[in-house]
mmCIF file of N, CA and C in Angstrom:
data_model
loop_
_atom_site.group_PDB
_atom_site.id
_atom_site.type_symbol
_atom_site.label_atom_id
_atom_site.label_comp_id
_atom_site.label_asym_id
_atom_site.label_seq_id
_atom_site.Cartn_x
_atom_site.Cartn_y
_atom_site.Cartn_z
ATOM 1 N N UNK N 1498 13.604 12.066 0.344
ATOM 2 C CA UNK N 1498 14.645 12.442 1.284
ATOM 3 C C UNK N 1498 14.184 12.226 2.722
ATOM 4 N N UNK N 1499 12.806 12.125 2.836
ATOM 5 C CA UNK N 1499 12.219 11.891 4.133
ATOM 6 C C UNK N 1499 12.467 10.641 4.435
ATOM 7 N N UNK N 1500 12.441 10.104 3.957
ATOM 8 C CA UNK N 1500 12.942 8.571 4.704
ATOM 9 C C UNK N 1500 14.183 8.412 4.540
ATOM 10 N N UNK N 1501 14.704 8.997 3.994
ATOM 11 C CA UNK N 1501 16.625 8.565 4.475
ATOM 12 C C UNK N 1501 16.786 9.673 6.026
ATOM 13 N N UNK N 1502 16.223 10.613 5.893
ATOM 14 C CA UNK N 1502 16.574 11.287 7.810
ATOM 15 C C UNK N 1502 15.723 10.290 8.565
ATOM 16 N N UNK N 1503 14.567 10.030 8.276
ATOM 17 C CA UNK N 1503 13.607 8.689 9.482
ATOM 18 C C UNK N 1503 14.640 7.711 9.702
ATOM 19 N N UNK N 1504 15.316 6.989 8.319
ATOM 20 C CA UNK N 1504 16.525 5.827 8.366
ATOM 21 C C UNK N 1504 17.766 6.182 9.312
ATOM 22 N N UNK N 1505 18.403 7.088 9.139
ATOM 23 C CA UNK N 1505 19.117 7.756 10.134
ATOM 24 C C UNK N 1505 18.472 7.932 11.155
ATOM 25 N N UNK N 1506 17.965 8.736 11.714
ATOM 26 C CA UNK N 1506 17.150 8.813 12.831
ATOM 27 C C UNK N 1506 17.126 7.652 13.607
ATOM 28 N N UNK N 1507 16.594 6.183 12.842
ATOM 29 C CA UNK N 1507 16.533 5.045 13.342
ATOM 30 C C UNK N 1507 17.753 4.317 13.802
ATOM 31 N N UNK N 1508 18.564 4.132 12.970
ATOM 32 C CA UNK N 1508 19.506 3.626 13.056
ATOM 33 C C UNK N 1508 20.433 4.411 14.329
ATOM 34 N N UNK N 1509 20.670 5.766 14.272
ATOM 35 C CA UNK N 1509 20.891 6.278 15.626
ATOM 36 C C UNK N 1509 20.085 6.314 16.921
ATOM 37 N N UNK N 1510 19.009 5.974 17.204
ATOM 38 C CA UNK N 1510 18.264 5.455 18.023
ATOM 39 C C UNK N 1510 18.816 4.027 17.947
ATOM 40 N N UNK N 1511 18.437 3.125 17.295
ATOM 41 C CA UNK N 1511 19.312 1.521 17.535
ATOM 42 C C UNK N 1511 20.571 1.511 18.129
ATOM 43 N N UNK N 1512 21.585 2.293 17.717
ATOM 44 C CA UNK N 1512 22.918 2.684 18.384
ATOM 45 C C UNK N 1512 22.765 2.777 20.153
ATOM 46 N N UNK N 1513 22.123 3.705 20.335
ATOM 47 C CA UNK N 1513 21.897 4.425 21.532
ATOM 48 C C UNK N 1513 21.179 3.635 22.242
ATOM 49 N N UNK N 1514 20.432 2.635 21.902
ATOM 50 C CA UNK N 1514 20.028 1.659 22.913
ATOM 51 C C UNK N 1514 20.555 0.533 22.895
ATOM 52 N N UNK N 1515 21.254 0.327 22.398
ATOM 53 C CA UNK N 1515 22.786 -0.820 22.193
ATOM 54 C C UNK N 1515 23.412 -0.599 23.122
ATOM 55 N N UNK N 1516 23.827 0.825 23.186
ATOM 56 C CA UNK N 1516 24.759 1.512 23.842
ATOM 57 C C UNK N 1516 24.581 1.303 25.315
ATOM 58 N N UNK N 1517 23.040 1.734 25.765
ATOM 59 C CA UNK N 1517 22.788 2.199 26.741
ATOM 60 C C UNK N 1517 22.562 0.102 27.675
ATOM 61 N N UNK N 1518 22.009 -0.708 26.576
ATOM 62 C CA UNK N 1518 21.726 -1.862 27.106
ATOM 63 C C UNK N 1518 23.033 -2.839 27.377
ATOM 64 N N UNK N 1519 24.348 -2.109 26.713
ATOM 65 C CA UNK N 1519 25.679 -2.494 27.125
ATOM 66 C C UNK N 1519 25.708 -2.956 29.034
ATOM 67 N N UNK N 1520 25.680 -2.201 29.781
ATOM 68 C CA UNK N 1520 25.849 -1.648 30.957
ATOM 69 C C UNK N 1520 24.845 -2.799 31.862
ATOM 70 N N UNK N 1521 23.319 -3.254 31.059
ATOM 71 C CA UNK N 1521 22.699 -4.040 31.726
ATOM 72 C C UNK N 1521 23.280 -5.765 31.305
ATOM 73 N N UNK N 1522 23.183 -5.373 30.271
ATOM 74 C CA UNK N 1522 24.078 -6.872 30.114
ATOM 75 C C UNK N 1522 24.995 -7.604 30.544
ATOM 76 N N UNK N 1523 26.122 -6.687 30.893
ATOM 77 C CA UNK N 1523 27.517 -6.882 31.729
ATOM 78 C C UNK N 1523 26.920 -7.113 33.535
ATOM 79 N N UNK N 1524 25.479 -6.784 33.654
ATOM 80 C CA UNK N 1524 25.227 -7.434 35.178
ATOM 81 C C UNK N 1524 24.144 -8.287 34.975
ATOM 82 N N UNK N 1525 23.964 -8.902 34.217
ATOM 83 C CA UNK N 1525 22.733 -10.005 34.163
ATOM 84 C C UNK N 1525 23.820 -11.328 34.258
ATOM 85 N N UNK N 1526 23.077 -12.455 34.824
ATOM 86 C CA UNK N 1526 24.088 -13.881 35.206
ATOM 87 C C UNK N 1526 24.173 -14.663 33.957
ATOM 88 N N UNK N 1527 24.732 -15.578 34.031
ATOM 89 C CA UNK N 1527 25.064 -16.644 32.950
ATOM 90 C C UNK N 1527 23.672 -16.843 32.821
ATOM 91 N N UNK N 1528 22.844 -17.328 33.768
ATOM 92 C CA UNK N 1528 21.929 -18.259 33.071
ATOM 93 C C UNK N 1528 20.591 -17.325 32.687
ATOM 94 N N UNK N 1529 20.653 -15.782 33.203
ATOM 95 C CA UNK N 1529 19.940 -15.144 32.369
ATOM 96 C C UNK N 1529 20.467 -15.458 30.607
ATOM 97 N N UNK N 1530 21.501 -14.786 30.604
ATOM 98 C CA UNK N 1530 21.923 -14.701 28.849
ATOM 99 C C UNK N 1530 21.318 -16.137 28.622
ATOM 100 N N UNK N 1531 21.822 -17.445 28.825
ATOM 101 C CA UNK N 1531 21.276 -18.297 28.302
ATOM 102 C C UNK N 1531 19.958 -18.355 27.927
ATOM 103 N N UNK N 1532 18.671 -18.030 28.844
ATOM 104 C CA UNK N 1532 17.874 -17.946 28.757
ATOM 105 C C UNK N 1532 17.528 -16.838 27.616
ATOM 106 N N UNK N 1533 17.544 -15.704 27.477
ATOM 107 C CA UNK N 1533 17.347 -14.920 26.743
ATOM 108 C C UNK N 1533 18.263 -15.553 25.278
ATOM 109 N N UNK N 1534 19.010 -16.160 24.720
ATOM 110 C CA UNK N 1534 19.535 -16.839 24.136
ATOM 111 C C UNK N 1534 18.751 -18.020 23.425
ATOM 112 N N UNK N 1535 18.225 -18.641 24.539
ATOM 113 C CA UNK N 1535 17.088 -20.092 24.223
ATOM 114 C C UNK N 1535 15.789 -19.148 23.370
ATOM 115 N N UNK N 1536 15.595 -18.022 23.855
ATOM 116 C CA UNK N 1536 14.471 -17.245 23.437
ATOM 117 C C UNK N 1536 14.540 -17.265 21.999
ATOM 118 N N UNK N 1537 15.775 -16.484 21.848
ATOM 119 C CA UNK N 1537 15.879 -15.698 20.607
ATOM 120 C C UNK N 1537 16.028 -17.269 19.583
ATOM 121 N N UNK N 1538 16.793 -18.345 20.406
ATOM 122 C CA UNK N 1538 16.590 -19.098 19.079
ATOM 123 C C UNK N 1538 15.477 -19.633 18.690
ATOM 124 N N UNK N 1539 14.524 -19.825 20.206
ATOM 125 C CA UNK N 1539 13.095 -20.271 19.390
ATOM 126 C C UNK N 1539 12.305 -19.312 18.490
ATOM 127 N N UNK N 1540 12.389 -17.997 18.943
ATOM 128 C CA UNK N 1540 12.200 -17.024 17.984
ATOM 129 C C UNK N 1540 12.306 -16.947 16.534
ATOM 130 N N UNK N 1541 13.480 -17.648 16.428
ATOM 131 C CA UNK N 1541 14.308 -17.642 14.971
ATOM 132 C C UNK N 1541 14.067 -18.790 14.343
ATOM 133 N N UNK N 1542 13.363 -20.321 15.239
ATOM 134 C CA UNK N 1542 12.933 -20.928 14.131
ATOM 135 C C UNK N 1542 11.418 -20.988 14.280
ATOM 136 N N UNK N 1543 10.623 -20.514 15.355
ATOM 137 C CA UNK N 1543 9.259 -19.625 14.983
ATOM 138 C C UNK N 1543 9.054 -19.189 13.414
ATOM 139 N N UNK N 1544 9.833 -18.122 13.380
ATOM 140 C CA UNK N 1544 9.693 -17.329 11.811
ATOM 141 C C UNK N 1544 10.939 -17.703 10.922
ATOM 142 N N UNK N 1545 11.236 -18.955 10.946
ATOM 143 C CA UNK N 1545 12.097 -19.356 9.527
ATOM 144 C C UNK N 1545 11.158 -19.142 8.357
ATOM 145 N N UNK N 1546 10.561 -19.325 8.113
ATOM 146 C CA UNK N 1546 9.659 -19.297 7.050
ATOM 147 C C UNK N 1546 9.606 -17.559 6.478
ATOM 148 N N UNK N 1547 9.427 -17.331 7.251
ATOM 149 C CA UNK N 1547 9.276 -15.612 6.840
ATOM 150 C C UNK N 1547 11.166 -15.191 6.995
ATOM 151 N N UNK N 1548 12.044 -15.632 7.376
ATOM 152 C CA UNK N 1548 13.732 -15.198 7.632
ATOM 153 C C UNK N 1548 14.023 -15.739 6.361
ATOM 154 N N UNK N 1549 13.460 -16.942 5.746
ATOM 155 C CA UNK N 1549 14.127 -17.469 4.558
ATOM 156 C C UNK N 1549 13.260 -16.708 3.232
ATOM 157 N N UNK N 1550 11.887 -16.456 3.404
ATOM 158 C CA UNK N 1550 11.099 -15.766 2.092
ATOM 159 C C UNK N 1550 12.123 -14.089 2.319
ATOM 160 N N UNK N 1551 12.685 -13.495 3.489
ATOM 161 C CA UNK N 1551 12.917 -11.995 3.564
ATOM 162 C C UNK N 1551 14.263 -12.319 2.836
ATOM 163 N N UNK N 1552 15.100 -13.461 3.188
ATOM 164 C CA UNK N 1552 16.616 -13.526 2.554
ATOM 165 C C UNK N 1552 16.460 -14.024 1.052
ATOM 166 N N UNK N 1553 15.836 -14.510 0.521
ATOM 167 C CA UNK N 1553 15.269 -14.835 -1.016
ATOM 168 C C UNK N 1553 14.996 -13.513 -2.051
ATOM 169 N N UNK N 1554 13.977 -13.052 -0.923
ATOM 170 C CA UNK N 1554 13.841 -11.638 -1.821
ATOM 171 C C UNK N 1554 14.697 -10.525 -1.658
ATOM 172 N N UNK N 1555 15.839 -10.800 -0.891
ATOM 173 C CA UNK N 1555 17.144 -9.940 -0.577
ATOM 174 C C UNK N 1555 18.337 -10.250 -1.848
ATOM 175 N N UNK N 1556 18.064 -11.612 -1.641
ATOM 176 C CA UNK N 1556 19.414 -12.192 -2.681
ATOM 177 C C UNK N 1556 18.993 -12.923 -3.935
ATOM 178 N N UNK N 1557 17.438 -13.180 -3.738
ATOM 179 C CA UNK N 1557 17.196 -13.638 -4.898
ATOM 180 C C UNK N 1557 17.685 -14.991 -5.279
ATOM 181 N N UNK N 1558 18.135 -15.606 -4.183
ATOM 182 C CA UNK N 1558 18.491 -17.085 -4.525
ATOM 183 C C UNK N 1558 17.682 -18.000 -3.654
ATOM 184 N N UNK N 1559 17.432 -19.332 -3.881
ATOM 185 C CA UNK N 1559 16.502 -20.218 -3.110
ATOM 186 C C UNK N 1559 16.973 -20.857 -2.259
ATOM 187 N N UNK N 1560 15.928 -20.944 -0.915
ATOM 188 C CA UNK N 1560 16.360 -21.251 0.531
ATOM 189 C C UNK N 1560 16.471 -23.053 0.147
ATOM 190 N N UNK N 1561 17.743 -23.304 0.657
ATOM 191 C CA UNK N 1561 18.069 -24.990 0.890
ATOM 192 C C UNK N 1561 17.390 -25.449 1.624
#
């Protein structure tokens, strides 16, 4: 039961800084977001390898 209140716990913390990072987002410029954008996608094919082994062992079906 302890880790379903930590899970909650978390997940309402994630909320609340969603929430709170709403407000900075709406004043950052276009070419910030872009930038932070370029990030996240190099990020994302950085760790394809580990995004496609985590979605395999989620669904159990094999990465194309």
């Amino acid at each position: 039961m302890l880790q379903k209140a930590n899970l909650e716990s978390d997940v309402l913390r994630l909320f609340e800084l969603q929430r709170r990072f709403v407000y900075a987002a709406k004043r950052s410029s276009s070419d910030q977001r872009k930038a932070k954008l370029a990030k996240f996608g190099q990020t994302i094919l950085a760790h394809k390898d580990d995004i496609c082994d985590a979605l395999h062992a989620d669904l159990r079906r094999p990465a194309d």
